[in-house]
C-alpha positions as a Python dict, from the first residue, in 0.01 Angstrom:
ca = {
    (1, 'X'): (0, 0, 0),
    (2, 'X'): (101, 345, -37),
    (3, 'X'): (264, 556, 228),
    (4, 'X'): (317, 220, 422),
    (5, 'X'): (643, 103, 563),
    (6, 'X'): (844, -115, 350),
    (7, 'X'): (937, -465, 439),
    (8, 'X'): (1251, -558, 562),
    (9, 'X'): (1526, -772, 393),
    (10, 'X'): (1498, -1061, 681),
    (11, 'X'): (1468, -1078, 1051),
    (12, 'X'): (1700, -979, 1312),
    (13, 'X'): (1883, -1256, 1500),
    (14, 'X'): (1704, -1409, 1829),
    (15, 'X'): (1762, -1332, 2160),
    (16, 'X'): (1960, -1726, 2243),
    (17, 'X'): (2110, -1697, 1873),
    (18, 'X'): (2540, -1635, 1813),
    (19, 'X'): (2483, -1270, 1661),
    (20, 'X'): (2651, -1266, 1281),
    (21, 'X'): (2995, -1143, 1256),
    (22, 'X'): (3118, -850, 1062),
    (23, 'X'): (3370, -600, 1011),
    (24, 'X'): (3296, -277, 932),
    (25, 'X'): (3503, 76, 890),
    (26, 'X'): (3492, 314, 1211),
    (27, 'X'): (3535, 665, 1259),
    (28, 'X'): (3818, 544, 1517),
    (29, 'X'): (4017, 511, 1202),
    (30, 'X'): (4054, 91, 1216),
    (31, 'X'): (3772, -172, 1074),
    (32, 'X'): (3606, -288, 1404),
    (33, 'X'): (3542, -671, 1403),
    (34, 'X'): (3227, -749, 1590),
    (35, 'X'): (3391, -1082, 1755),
    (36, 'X'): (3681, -915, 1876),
    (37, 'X'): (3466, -803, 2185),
    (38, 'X'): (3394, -1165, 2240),
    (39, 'X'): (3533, -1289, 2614),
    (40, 'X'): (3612, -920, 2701),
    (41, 'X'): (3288, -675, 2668),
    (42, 'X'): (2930, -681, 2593),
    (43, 'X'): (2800, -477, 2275),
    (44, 'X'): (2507, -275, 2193),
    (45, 'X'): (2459, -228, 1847),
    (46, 'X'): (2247, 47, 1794),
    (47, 'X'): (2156, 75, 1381),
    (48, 'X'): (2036, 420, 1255),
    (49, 'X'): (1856, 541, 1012),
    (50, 'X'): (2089, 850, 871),
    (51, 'X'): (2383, 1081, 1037),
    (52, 'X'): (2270, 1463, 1102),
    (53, 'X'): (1894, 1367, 1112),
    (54, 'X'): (1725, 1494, 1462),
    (55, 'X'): (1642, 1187, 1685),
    (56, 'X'): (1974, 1003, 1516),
    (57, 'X'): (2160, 1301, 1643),
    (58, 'X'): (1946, 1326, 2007),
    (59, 'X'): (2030, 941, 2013),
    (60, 'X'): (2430, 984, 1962),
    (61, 'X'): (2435, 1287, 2177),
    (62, 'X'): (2280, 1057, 2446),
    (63, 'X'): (2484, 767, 2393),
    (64, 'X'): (2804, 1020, 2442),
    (65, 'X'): (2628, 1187, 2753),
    (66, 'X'): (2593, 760, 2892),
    (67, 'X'): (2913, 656, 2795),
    (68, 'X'): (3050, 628, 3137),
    (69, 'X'): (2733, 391, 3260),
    (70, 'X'): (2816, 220, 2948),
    (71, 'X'): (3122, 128, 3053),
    (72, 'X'): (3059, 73, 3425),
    (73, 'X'): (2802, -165, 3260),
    (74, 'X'): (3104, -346, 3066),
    (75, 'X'): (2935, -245, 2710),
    (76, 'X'): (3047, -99, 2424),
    (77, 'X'): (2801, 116, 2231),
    (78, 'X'): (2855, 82, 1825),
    (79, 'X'): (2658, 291, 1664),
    (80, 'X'): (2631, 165, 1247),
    (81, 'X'): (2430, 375, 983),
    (82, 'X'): (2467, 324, 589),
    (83, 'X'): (2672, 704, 612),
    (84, 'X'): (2985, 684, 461),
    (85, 'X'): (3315, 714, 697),
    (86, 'X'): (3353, 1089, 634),
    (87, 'X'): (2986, 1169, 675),
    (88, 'X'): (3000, 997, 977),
    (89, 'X'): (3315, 1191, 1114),
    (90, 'X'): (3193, 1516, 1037),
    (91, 'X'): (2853, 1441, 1209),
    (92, 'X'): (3070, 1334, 1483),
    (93, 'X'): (3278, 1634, 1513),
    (94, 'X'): (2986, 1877, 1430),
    (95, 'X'): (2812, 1748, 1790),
    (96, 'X'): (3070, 1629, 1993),
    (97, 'X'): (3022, 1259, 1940),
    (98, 'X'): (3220, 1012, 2136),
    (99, 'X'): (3048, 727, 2032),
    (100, 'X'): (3258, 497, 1730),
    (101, 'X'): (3040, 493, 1486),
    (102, 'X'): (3030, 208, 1204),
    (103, 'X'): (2973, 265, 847),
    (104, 'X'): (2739, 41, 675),
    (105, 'X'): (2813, 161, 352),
    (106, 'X'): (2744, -126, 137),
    (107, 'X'): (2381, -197, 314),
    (108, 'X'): (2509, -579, 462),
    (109, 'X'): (2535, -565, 820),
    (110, 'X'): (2159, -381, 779),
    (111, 'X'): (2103, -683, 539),
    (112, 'X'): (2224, -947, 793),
    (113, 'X'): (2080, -826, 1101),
    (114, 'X'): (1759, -747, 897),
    (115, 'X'): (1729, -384, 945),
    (116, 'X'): (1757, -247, 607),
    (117, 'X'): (1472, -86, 434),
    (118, 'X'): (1511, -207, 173),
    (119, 'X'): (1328, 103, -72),
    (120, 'X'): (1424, 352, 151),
    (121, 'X'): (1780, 197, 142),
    (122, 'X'): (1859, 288, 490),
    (123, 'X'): (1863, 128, 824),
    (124, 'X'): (1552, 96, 1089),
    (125, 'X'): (1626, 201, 1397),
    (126, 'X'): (1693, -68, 1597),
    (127, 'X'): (1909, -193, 1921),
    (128, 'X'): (2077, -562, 1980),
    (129, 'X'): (2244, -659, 2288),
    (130, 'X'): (2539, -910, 2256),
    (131, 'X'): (2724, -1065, 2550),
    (132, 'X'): (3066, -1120, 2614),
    (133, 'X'): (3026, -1491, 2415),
    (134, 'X'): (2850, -1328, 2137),
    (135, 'X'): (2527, -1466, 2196),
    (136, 'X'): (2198, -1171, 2134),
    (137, 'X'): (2058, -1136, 2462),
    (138, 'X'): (1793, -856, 2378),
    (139, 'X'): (1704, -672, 2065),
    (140, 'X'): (1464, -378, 2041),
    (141, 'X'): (1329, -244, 1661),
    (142, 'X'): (1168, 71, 1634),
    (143, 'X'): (849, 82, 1449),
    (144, 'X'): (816, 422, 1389),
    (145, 'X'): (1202, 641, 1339),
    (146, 'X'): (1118, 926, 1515),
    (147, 'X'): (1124, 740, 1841),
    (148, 'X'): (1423, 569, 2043),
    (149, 'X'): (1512, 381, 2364),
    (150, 'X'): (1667, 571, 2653),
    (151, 'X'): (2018, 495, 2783),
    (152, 'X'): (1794, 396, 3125),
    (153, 'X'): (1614, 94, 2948),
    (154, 'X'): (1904, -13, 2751),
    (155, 'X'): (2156, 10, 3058),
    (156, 'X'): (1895, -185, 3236),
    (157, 'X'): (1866, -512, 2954),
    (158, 'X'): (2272, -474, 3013),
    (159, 'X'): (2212, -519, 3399),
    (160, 'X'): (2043, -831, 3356),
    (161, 'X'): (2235, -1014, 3148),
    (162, 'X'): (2540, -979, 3409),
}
């Protein structure tokens, strides 16, 4: 129908399921290997939609103002869009952003963890929590973009997976 949502590419992975590996370019300046957290950290992945949009950029802004719960809560916070590496480092600098940000360029992390619109050709907005053996322990997808967890809820699905 028109003016509806379009369909995404496939589903997320489970809560119980090994989350998909990837590697993917990051405004830190290295590729950033999603199993190299395994053993050592838990990881949110937080997809969204497009850099210098206004809830993307309330939601990285957060994520920066949190990072220190993040870390008491043994998490890092990777935040992937479809942006290209120097879109996402000038959105970065422009607000401050201390969050590494991943660039999806190529649309198949979105593809693989099923967030991709696929005609809009950008990502939902969506949140996946991995532990520290790289298993999904909780994942959240928007269903409209304009809205977004809050560091409190997320921080709290950290708290019970420890």
């Amino acid at each position: 129908m028109k003016g509806e949502p379009s369909t995404v590419i496939s589903l997320p992975p489970q809560p119980g399921e090994q989350a998909p590996d990837f590697t993917l370019p990051s405004t830190a300046g290295a590729d950033v290997t999603l199993s190299s957290y395994r053993g050592s950290s838990n990881v949110l992945l937080a997809f969204f939609p497009l850099a210098f949009t206004d809830v993307c950029t309330v939601e990285m802004c957060d994520f920066t103002g949190g990072l220190d719960a993040f870390r008491d809560a043994n998490a890092e916070v990777l935040g992937i869009s479809v942006d290209s590496i120097p879109t996402l480092n000038e959105f970065k600098r422009k607000h401050g952003i201390a969050v590494d940000l991943l660039s999806d360029f190529r649309r198949e992390v979105c593809r693989r963890y099923g967030t991709l619109i696929d005609d809009l050709f950008f990502s939902q907005r969506a949140y996946i929590i991995i532990d520290k053996r790289g298993v999904v322990r909780w994942m959240h997808v928007e269903e409209e973009p304009g809205h977004k967890r809050d560091n409190v809820e997320l921080l709290a699905q950290l708290a019970a997976i420890e």
